[in-house]
XYZ file of C-alpha atoms in Angstrom:
696
model
C 15.770 -53.041 -11.358
C 16.396 -52.272 -7.677
C 20.118 -52.209 -8.331
C 19.743 -49.735 -11.212
C 17.536 -47.396 -9.180
C 19.880 -47.662 -6.184
C 22.944 -46.907 -8.287
C 21.299 -43.874 -9.841
C 20.216 -42.490 -6.468
C 23.584 -43.279 -4.910
C 25.196 -40.694 -7.171
C 23.393 -38.033 -5.150
C 24.764 -39.172 -1.779
C 27.737 -36.843 -2.028
C 25.294 -33.940 -2.365
C 23.073 -35.079 0.505
C 23.725 -31.930 2.552
C 22.289 -29.875 -0.317
C 18.969 -31.706 -0.149
C 18.644 -31.681 3.651
C 17.237 -28.117 3.877
C 14.917 -28.859 0.956
C 13.317 -31.776 2.802
C 13.242 -29.905 6.098
C 11.738 -26.860 4.400
C 9.096 -29.006 2.695
C 8.002 -30.291 6.105
C 7.908 -26.784 7.553
C 5.887 -25.552 4.577
C 3.493 -28.477 5.029
C 3.005 -27.510 8.680
C 1.961 -23.979 7.760
C -0.396 -25.336 5.098
C -2.288 -27.533 7.587
C -5.838 -26.538 8.479
C -5.474 -27.626 12.104
C -2.840 -28.923 14.512
C -2.257 -32.677 14.366
C -3.000 -33.204 18.084
C -1.053 -35.373 20.577
C -1.589 -38.644 18.701
C -0.830 -37.014 15.354
C 2.394 -35.490 16.662
C 3.426 -38.837 18.118
C 2.899 -40.489 14.734
C 4.814 -37.736 12.883
C 7.698 -37.898 15.356
C 7.747 -41.690 15.009
C 7.830 -41.431 11.226
C 10.708 -38.944 11.421
C 12.731 -41.123 13.801
C 12.091 -44.393 11.975
C 12.626 -42.903 8.498
C 15.920 -41.275 9.390
C 17.115 -44.437 11.150
C 15.945 -46.722 8.337
C 17.490 -44.493 5.693
C 20.863 -44.633 7.413
C 20.596 -48.424 7.774
C 19.651 -48.884 4.122
C 22.781 -46.943 3.228
C 24.817 -49.907 4.507
C 22.953 -52.575 2.513
C 23.417 -53.807 -1.041
C 20.992 -51.075 -2.189
C 22.372 -47.969 -0.464
C 20.693 -45.561 -2.855
C 17.228 -46.682 -1.748
C 17.896 -45.118 1.617
C 17.828 -41.621 0.155
C 14.033 -41.424 -0.456
C 13.505 -42.766 3.060
C 15.816 -40.087 4.433
C 13.864 -37.493 2.443
C 10.608 -38.639 4.049
C 12.290 -38.422 7.440
C 13.469 -34.871 6.713
C 9.917 -33.814 5.792
C 8.527 -35.322 8.988
C 11.339 -33.684 10.968
C 10.402 -30.323 9.422
C 6.836 -30.787 10.629
C 8.115 -31.517 14.139
C 10.495 -28.557 14.172
C 7.769 -26.112 13.094
C 5.243 -27.514 15.556
C 7.733 -27.365 18.425
C 8.626 -23.775 17.578
C 4.950 -22.767 17.460
C 4.368 -24.280 20.888
C 7.524 -22.734 22.331
C 6.592 -19.152 21.366
C 2.976 -19.486 22.553
C 1.921 -16.427 24.539
C -1.371 -14.743 25.498
C -3.290 -12.978 22.732
C -5.742 -10.262 23.719
C -9.198 -11.777 23.005
C -11.188 -8.541 23.253
C -11.025 -4.825 22.453
C -9.333 -2.799 25.142
C -9.286 0.931 25.805
C -7.330 2.242 28.726
C -3.929 2.660 30.272
C -1.070 0.670 28.780
C 2.247 0.510 30.591
C 5.381 -1.198 29.320
C 9.037 -1.042 28.400
C 10.066 0.104 24.916
C 11.984 -2.604 23.035
C 11.513 -1.634 19.365
C 10.957 1.758 17.738
C 9.867 1.989 14.098
C 7.180 3.574 11.934
C 3.796 2.379 10.793
C 2.532 2.510 7.215
C 0.849 5.814 8.075
C 4.293 7.161 9.073
C 3.418 7.316 12.786
C 6.009 6.413 15.418
C 5.329 2.844 16.503
C 6.524 1.282 19.754
C 6.748 -2.380 20.670
C 6.484 -2.841 24.442
C 7.267 -5.745 26.750
C 6.753 -6.129 30.518
C 3.204 -4.955 29.793
C 0.541 -3.978 32.305
C -3.118 -3.352 31.412
C -5.711 -1.975 33.803
C -8.226 -4.514 35.121
C -6.792 -7.331 33.006
C -5.574 -10.467 34.787
C -1.802 -10.920 34.486
C -2.127 -14.283 32.740
C -4.261 -12.655 30.036
C -1.835 -9.800 29.347
C 0.208 -10.286 26.130
C 3.969 -10.597 26.405
C 4.350 -7.799 23.856
C 2.063 -5.116 22.435
C 2.632 -2.737 19.525
C 1.216 0.792 19.695
C 1.253 3.502 17.010
C 1.432 7.029 18.427
C -0.882 9.418 16.560
C -0.773 12.309 19.035
C -0.433 15.695 17.336
C 1.899 17.041 20.011
C 3.863 14.113 21.443
C 5.830 14.828 24.605
C 7.885 11.657 24.433
C 11.236 11.007 22.798
C 11.233 7.208 23.099
C 14.448 5.369 23.873
C 14.801 1.571 24.053
C 14.570 0.467 27.664
C 12.395 3.421 28.706
C 9.235 2.551 30.607
C 6.189 4.496 29.373
C 2.461 4.826 29.933
C -0.112 5.688 27.308
C -3.864 5.526 26.852
C -4.436 3.291 23.859
C -6.929 1.249 21.914
C -5.775 -2.382 21.669
C -7.067 -5.551 20.098
C -5.658 -8.875 19.052
C -3.604 -8.975 15.830
C -5.871 -8.781 12.799
C -6.362 -11.614 10.359
C -6.375 -11.566 6.548
C -8.456 -8.948 4.749
C -9.570 -11.621 2.296
C -9.575 -15.430 2.189
C -6.044 -16.691 1.607
C -4.493 -13.254 2.135
C -1.519 -12.307 4.286
C -2.186 -13.361 7.870
C -0.612 -10.861 10.256
C -1.746 -13.017 13.189
C 0.772 -15.698 12.259
C 3.687 -13.274 12.047
C 2.668 -11.669 15.354
C 2.378 -15.098 17.001
C 5.988 -15.979 16.248
C 7.180 -12.509 17.313
C 5.364 -12.661 20.628
C 3.028 -9.739 19.816
C -0.343 -10.408 21.427
C -2.036 -7.054 20.815
C -1.749 -4.087 18.481
C -3.364 -0.689 18.551
C -2.939 3.060 18.535
C -2.970 6.070 20.839
C -4.460 9.513 20.172
C -2.997 11.071 23.320
C 0.702 11.626 24.108
C 2.678 8.871 25.809
C 4.400 9.702 29.096
C 7.786 8.452 30.331
C 7.686 6.633 33.655
C 11.277 5.513 34.162
C 14.616 6.201 32.536
C 16.252 3.300 30.656
C 18.750 2.398 33.350
C 20.411 -1.001 33.384
C 18.304 -2.477 30.604
C 18.753 -2.995 26.873
C 22.201 -1.352 26.663
C 22.673 -2.398 23.034
C 19.378 -0.824 22.052
C 20.345 2.429 23.740
C 23.737 2.334 22.043
C 22.005 1.797 18.716
C 19.733 4.768 19.340
C 22.695 6.952 20.302
C 24.673 5.965 17.190
C 21.640 6.588 14.978
C 21.197 10.075 16.449
C 24.912 10.860 16.071
C 24.912 9.749 12.424
C 21.856 11.880 11.615
C 23.369 14.872 13.403
C 26.471 14.607 11.213
C 24.672 13.792 7.922
C 21.558 15.928 7.348
C 18.336 14.992 5.617
C 17.415 11.743 3.942
C 21.066 10.795 3.465
C 21.484 10.754 7.243
C 18.357 8.654 7.655
C 19.721 6.236 5.045
C 23.080 6.063 6.849
C 21.343 5.381 10.171
C 19.272 2.615 8.576
C 22.282 0.751 7.163
C 24.414 1.123 10.300
C 21.913 0.477 13.101
C 18.749 -0.751 11.373
C 16.853 2.371 12.525
C 14.495 3.390 9.690
C 12.306 5.670 11.781
C 13.616 8.846 10.101
C 13.168 7.658 6.505
C 10.583 9.672 4.601
C 7.752 7.907 2.795
C 8.639 9.459 -0.565
C 12.228 8.218 -0.280
C 11.087 4.738 0.690
C 8.704 4.636 -2.259
C 11.447 5.764 -4.650
C 13.773 3.046 -3.364
C 11.052 0.424 -3.824
C 10.148 1.635 -7.311
C 13.804 1.433 -8.386
C 14.380 -1.958 -6.733
C 16.910 -0.421 -4.339
C 14.924 -0.918 -1.143
C 17.118 -3.923 -0.328
C 19.960 -1.465 0.295
C 18.104 -0.305 3.415
C 17.638 -3.718 4.999
C 20.640 -4.965 6.949
C 20.755 -8.271 5.116
C 23.098 -10.400 3.079
C 24.392 -7.525 0.950
C 25.381 -5.329 3.896
C 26.759 -8.168 5.974
C 28.678 -9.488 2.971
C 30.097 -6.083 2.092
C 31.113 -5.364 5.677
C 32.648 -8.760 6.320
C 34.294 -8.819 2.907
C 35.852 -5.392 3.451
C 37.140 -6.342 6.914
C 38.417 -9.714 5.678
C 40.183 -8.173 2.688
C 41.665 -5.273 4.667
C 43.017 -7.463 7.472
C 44.378 -10.023 5.039
C 46.102 -7.354 2.946
C 47.493 -5.612 5.998
C 48.945 -8.807 7.457
C 50.320 -9.938 4.109
C 52.264 -6.687 3.849
C 54.182 -7.645 7.001
C 56.681 -10.236 5.701
C 57.270 -11.932 9.046
C 53.558 -12.413 9.710
C 52.671 -13.371 6.132
C 55.343 -16.057 5.986
C 54.709 -17.543 9.422
C 50.912 -17.681 9.602
C 47.881 -18.314 7.456
C 46.644 -14.740 7.208
C 43.365 -15.914 5.640
C 42.340 -17.604 8.883
C 43.264 -14.599 11.003
C 41.336 -12.326 8.641
C 38.354 -14.689 8.739
C 38.351 -14.646 12.548
C 38.480 -10.838 12.682
C 35.734 -10.627 10.047
C 33.609 -13.062 12.061
C 33.931 -10.837 15.130
C 33.062 -7.788 13.012
C 29.989 -9.536 11.631
C 28.834 -10.573 15.121
C 29.261 -6.998 16.348
C 27.233 -5.700 13.400
C 24.535 -8.273 14.194
C 24.334 -7.111 17.814
C 24.376 -3.416 16.894
C 21.607 -3.777 14.319
C 19.258 -5.389 16.815
C 19.453 -8.997 15.673
C 16.500 -8.768 13.309
C 15.437 -11.778 11.256
C 17.125 -10.524 8.081
C 20.364 -9.661 9.894
C 20.433 -13.005 11.714
C 19.915 -14.774 8.408
C 22.728 -12.788 6.811
C 25.112 -13.487 9.691
C 24.340 -17.203 9.555
C 25.263 -17.251 5.871
C 28.513 -15.307 6.152
C 29.365 -17.069 9.422
C 29.224 -20.469 7.756
C 31.473 -19.223 4.964
C 34.020 -17.742 7.370
C 34.063 -20.918 9.450
C 34.715 -22.825 6.220
C 37.846 -20.695 5.729
C 38.908 -21.352 9.328
C 38.718 -25.133 8.803
C 40.397 -25.008 5.407
C 37.353 -25.401 3.127
C 36.085 -23.340 0.209
C 33.795 -20.591 1.438
C 31.495 -19.802 -1.494
C 29.838 -23.138 -2.177
C 26.314 -24.457 -2.290
C 27.147 -26.544 0.776
C 27.802 -23.393 2.779
C 24.444 -21.977 1.646
C 22.735 -25.264 2.575
C 24.273 -25.293 6.061
C 23.171 -21.691 6.641
C 19.635 -22.580 5.538
C 19.590 -25.590 7.872
C 20.663 -23.464 10.831
C 17.959 -20.882 10.200
C 15.215 -23.433 9.556
C 16.051 -25.313 12.746
C 16.192 -22.180 14.903
C 13.369 -20.151 13.320
C 11.325 -22.325 10.951
C 8.712 -19.584 10.541
C 11.162 -17.606 8.402
C 10.523 -20.050 5.543
C 7.214 -18.339 4.760
C 8.647 -14.815 5.025
C 9.742 -12.733 2.060
C 13.244 -12.109 3.387
C 14.189 -15.783 3.637
C 12.764 -16.662 0.246
C 14.380 -13.784 -1.621
C 17.781 -13.870 0.080
C 18.292 -17.608 -0.357
C 16.957 -17.492 -3.916
C 19.506 -14.796 -4.758
C 22.405 -16.426 -2.891
C 21.793 -19.894 -4.302
C 21.538 -18.571 -7.850
C 24.655 -16.403 -7.501
C 26.796 -19.192 -6.062
C 25.613 -21.652 -8.714
C 26.107 -19.278 -11.661
C 29.483 -17.898 -10.599
C 30.667 -21.397 -9.772
C 29.747 -22.566 -13.265
C 31.347 -19.530 -14.934
C 34.464 -19.278 -12.768
C 36.779 -20.864 -15.306
C 35.194 -19.135 -18.286
C 35.465 -15.715 -16.660
C 39.077 -16.308 -15.641
C 40.249 -17.407 -19.099
C 38.291 -15.198 -21.470
C 37.822 -11.816 -19.833
C 40.518 -9.145 -19.528
C 41.239 -7.998 -15.990
C 39.651 -4.575 -16.437
C 36.360 -6.142 -17.560
C 35.993 -8.672 -14.770
C 34.642 -6.281 -12.090
C 32.166 -4.806 -14.570
C 31.101 -8.273 -15.653
C 30.705 -9.381 -12.031
C 28.520 -6.409 -11.085
C 26.247 -6.683 -14.124
C 25.955 -10.459 -13.906
C 25.333 -10.508 -10.152
C 22.601 -7.875 -10.460
C 21.013 -9.745 -13.361
C 21.155 -13.176 -11.676
C 19.937 -11.908 -8.307
C 17.173 -9.925 -9.995
C 15.954 -12.885 -12.031
C 16.140 -15.259 -9.048
C 14.143 -12.980 -6.758
C 11.744 -11.591 -9.379
C 9.007 -14.256 -8.973
C 9.042 -13.922 -5.186
C 9.118 -10.128 -5.259
C 6.302 -9.962 -7.792
C 4.150 -12.470 -5.906
C 4.672 -10.923 -2.481
C 4.697 -7.220 -3.328
C 2.634 -7.346 -6.543
C 5.051 -5.063 -8.384
C 7.985 -5.307 -10.772
C 10.673 -2.609 -11.004
C 11.350 -2.552 -14.742
C 14.556 -0.525 -14.449
C 15.817 -2.214 -11.304
C 18.812 -3.743 -13.092
C 20.041 -0.336 -14.213
C 19.584 1.153 -10.752
C 21.444 -1.714 -9.090
C 24.327 -1.701 -11.555
C 25.092 1.970 -10.839
C 24.319 1.849 -7.099
C 25.552 -1.441 -5.662
C 29.232 -0.804 -6.588
C 29.025 2.582 -4.852
C 27.557 0.851 -1.814
C 30.353 -1.725 -1.726
C 33.330 0.444 -2.650
C 32.470 3.626 -0.744
C 29.519 3.514 1.659
C 30.301 0.367 3.647
C 34.090 0.961 3.861
C 33.445 4.486 5.103
C 30.968 3.120 7.657
C 33.692 0.779 8.965
C 36.172 3.648 9.002
C 33.708 5.794 10.976
C 33.373 3.007 13.552
C 37.160 2.743 13.895
C 37.547 6.525 14.265
C 34.667 6.908 16.731
C 36.783 6.213 19.880
C 39.090 9.054 18.777
C 36.182 11.410 18.180
C 36.968 11.586 14.461
C 34.027 9.615 13.031
C 32.677 12.827 11.517
C 35.461 12.797 8.927
C 34.296 9.458 7.505
C 30.618 10.336 7.843
C 31.088 13.570 5.908
C 32.665 11.576 3.083
C 29.946 8.926 3.368
C 27.219 11.461 2.679
C 28.026 11.974 -1.007
C 27.843 8.367 -2.231
C 24.569 8.008 -0.329
C 23.240 11.131 -2.045
C 24.198 9.496 -5.353
C 22.228 6.347 -4.490
C 19.182 8.391 -3.489
C 19.448 10.459 -6.685
C 19.539 7.256 -8.751
C 16.499 5.938 -6.890
C 14.467 9.093 -7.473
C 15.519 9.391 -11.113
C 14.727 5.784 -11.958
C 11.437 5.877 -10.051
C 10.406 8.959 -12.052
C 10.804 7.209 -15.422
C 7.652 6.318 -17.327
C 6.664 2.738 -16.683
C 9.205 2.311 -13.875
C 6.855 0.048 -11.943
C 4.631 -2.711 -13.248
C 1.842 -4.262 -11.201
C 1.220 -8.004 -11.019
C -1.778 -10.053 -9.966
C -1.318 -12.273 -6.910
C -0.637 -15.916 -7.852
C -2.446 -19.031 -6.656
C -1.149 -20.644 -3.430
C 0.810 -23.376 -5.213
C 2.769 -21.139 -7.592
C 5.646 -20.057 -5.326
C 6.347 -23.599 -4.039
C 6.503 -24.740 -7.671
C 8.904 -21.911 -8.502
C 11.130 -22.733 -5.514
C 11.239 -26.480 -6.161
C 11.731 -25.985 -9.891
C 14.611 -23.586 -9.324
C 16.232 -25.902 -6.768
C 15.921 -28.836 -9.144
C 17.724 -26.881 -11.867
C 20.551 -26.044 -9.436
C 20.903 -29.308 -7.495
C 20.060 -31.990 -10.044
C 21.612 -32.980 -13.329
C 20.338 -34.153 -16.712
C 16.642 -34.983 -16.707
C 16.260 -33.492 -13.219
C 17.213 -30.075 -14.502
C 14.804 -30.419 -17.400
C 12.075 -31.332 -14.921
C 12.905 -28.243 -12.877
C 12.595 -26.071 -15.956
C 9.229 -27.653 -16.771
C 8.055 -26.939 -13.211
C 9.071 -23.290 -13.568
C 7.222 -22.953 -16.866
C 4.209 -24.685 -15.355
C 4.216 -22.279 -12.409
C 4.311 -19.277 -14.737
C 1.527 -20.753 -16.873
C -0.586 -21.350 -13.764
C 0.123 -17.807 -12.566
C -1.061 -16.402 -15.895
C -4.454 -18.003 -15.243
C -4.841 -16.438 -11.782
C -8.267 -14.975 -11.122
C -9.565 -12.672 -8.413
C -12.924 -12.845 -6.604
C -15.812 -11.012 -8.206
C -16.668 -9.416 -4.854
C -14.773 -8.943 -1.603
C -16.359 -7.974 1.707
C -14.129 -6.492 4.408
C -13.968 -7.724 8.030
C -16.371 -4.972 9.151
C -18.634 -5.186 6.117
C -18.143 -1.458 5.591
C -15.942 -1.814 2.504
C -16.947 -3.797 -0.564
C -14.891 -4.292 -3.688
C -16.543 -5.525 -6.863
C -14.879 -6.277 -10.185
C -15.787 -3.987 -13.035
C -14.521 -3.181 -16.536
C -11.858 -0.821 -15.133
C -10.774 -3.090 -12.291
C -11.745 -3.360 -8.631
C -14.371 -0.732 -7.715
C -14.682 0.199 -4.041
C -17.632 1.503 -2.089
C -15.581 3.938 0.030
C -12.938 6.496 -0.890
C -11.655 6.619 2.689
C -11.510 4.213 5.599
C -10.269 0.626 5.898
C -7.332 1.684 3.757
C -5.251 -1.414 4.468
C -7.934 -3.713 3.084
C -8.502 -1.422 0.082
C -4.789 -1.220 -0.723
C -4.345 -4.989 -0.361
C -7.291 -5.758 -2.643
C -6.013 -3.411 -5.346
C -2.410 -4.619 -5.105
C -3.427 -8.272 -5.234
C -5.216 -7.583 -8.495
C -2.173 -5.767 -9.867
C -4.149 -2.530 -9.906
C -2.119 0.690 -9.681
C -5.112 2.833 -8.659
C -5.380 4.288 -5.157
C -8.493 4.039 -3.004
C -10.173 7.291 -4.122
C -9.635 6.412 -7.784
C -11.042 2.913 -7.241
C -14.050 4.378 -5.425
C -14.719 6.695 -8.377
C -15.241 3.614 -10.574
C -18.452 2.804 -8.716
C -21.078 5.190 -10.077
C -23.578 4.652 -7.315
C -25.109 6.685 -4.520
C -26.331 5.533 -1.153
C -27.112 1.828 -0.707
C -25.449 0.562 -3.914
C -26.954 -2.493 -5.609
C -24.898 -5.331 -7.136
C -25.983 -8.133 -9.477
C -23.725 -11.202 -9.249
C -24.477 -14.681 -10.527
C -28.224 -14.113 -10.518
C -28.160 -12.800 -6.931
C -29.026 -9.202 -6.043
C -27.031 -7.710 -3.185
C -27.411 -4.268 -1.649
C -25.122 -2.559 0.838
C -26.845 -0.643 3.613
C -24.444 1.561 5.548
C -24.053 4.973 7.088
C -26.419 7.142 9.091
C -29.933 5.757 9.406
C -28.929 2.363 8.001
C -31.097 0.440 10.454
C -34.200 2.279 9.206
C -33.484 1.303 5.604
C -32.982 -2.433 6.130
C -36.644 -3.366 5.669
C -36.940 -1.440 2.401
C -33.718 -2.974 1.129
C -34.981 -6.476 1.888
C -37.846 -5.919 -0.498
C -35.553 -5.305 -3.466
C -32.541 -7.573 -2.872
C -31.748 -11.192 -2.120
C -28.989 -10.375 0.388
C -28.322 -7.291 2.508
C -24.728 -6.272 3.269
C -25.287 -4.406 6.534
C -22.290 -2.699 8.177
C -24.018 -0.764 10.979
C -24.279 -2.121 14.572
C -26.021 -5.498 14.624
C -29.798 -5.388 15.123
C -31.629 -7.699 17.500
C -33.866 -8.913 14.685
C -34.304 -8.478 10.954
C -37.417 -8.631 8.778
C -38.677 -12.139 8.062
C -37.035 -13.883 5.080
C -34.363 -11.164 4.977
C -30.870 -12.561 4.419
C -28.350 -10.226 6.057
C -24.546 -10.328 6.186
C -23.703 -8.196 9.224
C -20.823 -7.729 11.621
C -21.997 -10.598 13.800
C -21.737 -13.026 10.890
C -18.437 -11.592 9.701
C -17.019 -11.997 13.206
C -17.491 -15.762 12.694
C -16.508 -16.060 9.053
C -13.994 -13.266 8.592
C -13.905 -11.397 5.256
C -15.806 -13.017 2.398
C -14.920 -13.607 -1.239
C -17.707 -14.190 -3.770
C -17.008 -15.918 -7.078
C -19.477 -16.080 -9.948
C -19.697 -19.673 -11.178
C -22.165 -20.413 -13.940
C -25.517 -19.055 -12.863
C -24.701 -18.889 -9.164
C -22.190 -17.761 -6.567
C -19.483 -19.558 -4.615
C -18.723 -18.035 -1.227
C -15.302 -18.483 0.366
C -14.814 -17.520 4.014
C -11.555 -16.514 5.621
C -12.238 -18.701 8.650
C -12.409 -21.826 6.553
C -9.270 -20.923 4.590
C -7.321 -20.091 7.768
C -8.385 -23.174 9.692
C -7.916 -23.704 13.418
C -4.311 -22.870 14.189
C -2.686 -21.529 17.364
C -2.606 -18.012 15.879
C -6.114 -17.907 14.387
C -8.255 -18.338 17.473
C -11.033 -19.676 15.228
C -12.448 -23.167 15.515
C -13.859 -24.760 12.385
C -16.858 -26.091 14.336
C -17.723 -22.522 15.382
C -18.391 -21.552 11.771
C -21.593 -23.412 11.060
C -23.677 -22.972 7.918
C -26.133 -20.100 8.201
C -29.114 -19.288 5.983
C -27.581 -16.263 4.304
C -24.545 -18.210 3.144
C -26.717 -21.089 2.026
C -28.737 -18.563 0.036
C -25.551 -17.529 -1.677
C -24.639 -21.092 -2.571
C -22.968 -22.385 0.589
C -19.418 -21.737 1.678
C -15.970 -23.302 1.696
């Protein structure tokens, strides 16, 4: 029996590199799913398991049952993933502002972008805050500038001062929702806020961040040469600067599934490197002496690698660009050492590099979607390589490749896109088929040509030509987005759905026979589970000022304005296309609305004079949802959910179960992690939650 199992597992040894990132990623995912850090003893045990499992697995590989070492190696990879993620979390630890701050903020500009409200947003380092001890000051802060008449034209490296409101990064707006605190923790952002007054420059950007200043200068030059949204698009794909993109254009690109053309990611890096590689190889091959004496593929790969590294530096080295460079870099190095470039092994090595260096990217949309698309494309084109070569005429092969690549990439990323963004672009395939070839054949080559002509002062020639294919892409985006039913909205899945989708898809690609069938079953099971997803019957925002209750038309909100991020997230997670005012119109109620849920009567008391109405509300409701400043005392036997309670629990979700309610708190779902700042033992049961049926 042992021999049979060993022999069957041994067949996978040649594909061991393909499973390494899967095991490492499973450990990283497990780390982010933990409710609290393991502690010194726990980490020692995990590290010991990783070391012993990897060592034992290698030793078993030399015994009479070598295949039995593979499960042991898998366990070691999972434990190693836990260690890698924990070490990374400790390494990036930095102060997080534990209180609300209003006053002078001084710092150096390192990133310039735009907020969701379209305000200019600055990320600052070398921060100084008035009357705050240096060891309490965050390494980085992010400030949105809402001044009506700004006097600042920010440039990376410039030192500025501004009067701003700051607080620590905000947590989820509902239990289990997106946790911005975690993303900010790994990016070193310890405070976020906004300014209503203009920011003032303190020092010119001399001797610091030269690449950022170069990027800003190139972005300005591109937009000067190409007017309007086309220029903003060109600046985004050349330097990563999206600050000039209009909200309507961004929405059209998202609705047509063309927003990925803006992000400097695998597509852009692949197109750039592929164009440079092909051009250099063709040029050298046309010189008989060089083509006969050298391997022009290796020279072209080296030049393309340098071009890719330059593009990485120019674009600011964002997570998506770094991921893209790692993938194309592995493939180019494979050419340099005489191996096939486009293989699953190259994709696996790129994933390993990224997971080891930045394990937090595993839980980000960019990593999930880019590797899903790349893995599926390499697997499908590898399987169809011979069929395509024998059966298709030459003229049809490019058309087939474009349509198939768009279809495969779209299908591979669709579950992740739908789960993360709660929308599906129904005509995205059409938009990509008519836009991606234009991007690859015209836009990116002209961008390279503009870079080559820039030292001669002739980049304007290429940029003028570049404008028209970009205008075509934007026209396609607007036209497709304007079609009836262009966008579908999807309910957020349960926490286990995406891991099931990922593992099921990987099993279908990496395994054979019954393993592939099992992967298909896992995918179907994930979709079946997703179809049963349910949303809370009531959601209470972090301040208590916004309440969303399920009704016959969908989520009804108590406010048409204010707390817009929470309102938008609640509606999107339900797959609801309504905006906040429309959702507020569903609640036909005046002041102090009353809700009946699971046999419990709840009333919201908010607005002017709320404190005077609490006593009357207690006489007609079981629980008061009070969003005004916390009172020193409440009427006897009055159960009140106020800001003081919500500061402990975070936003609440109420589920009707039978004849009662189940209350889920964000604090309990988030646990005690380095980025949460909430201890489980600080969230003790309180009478109001017990009155609602306890909490989880």
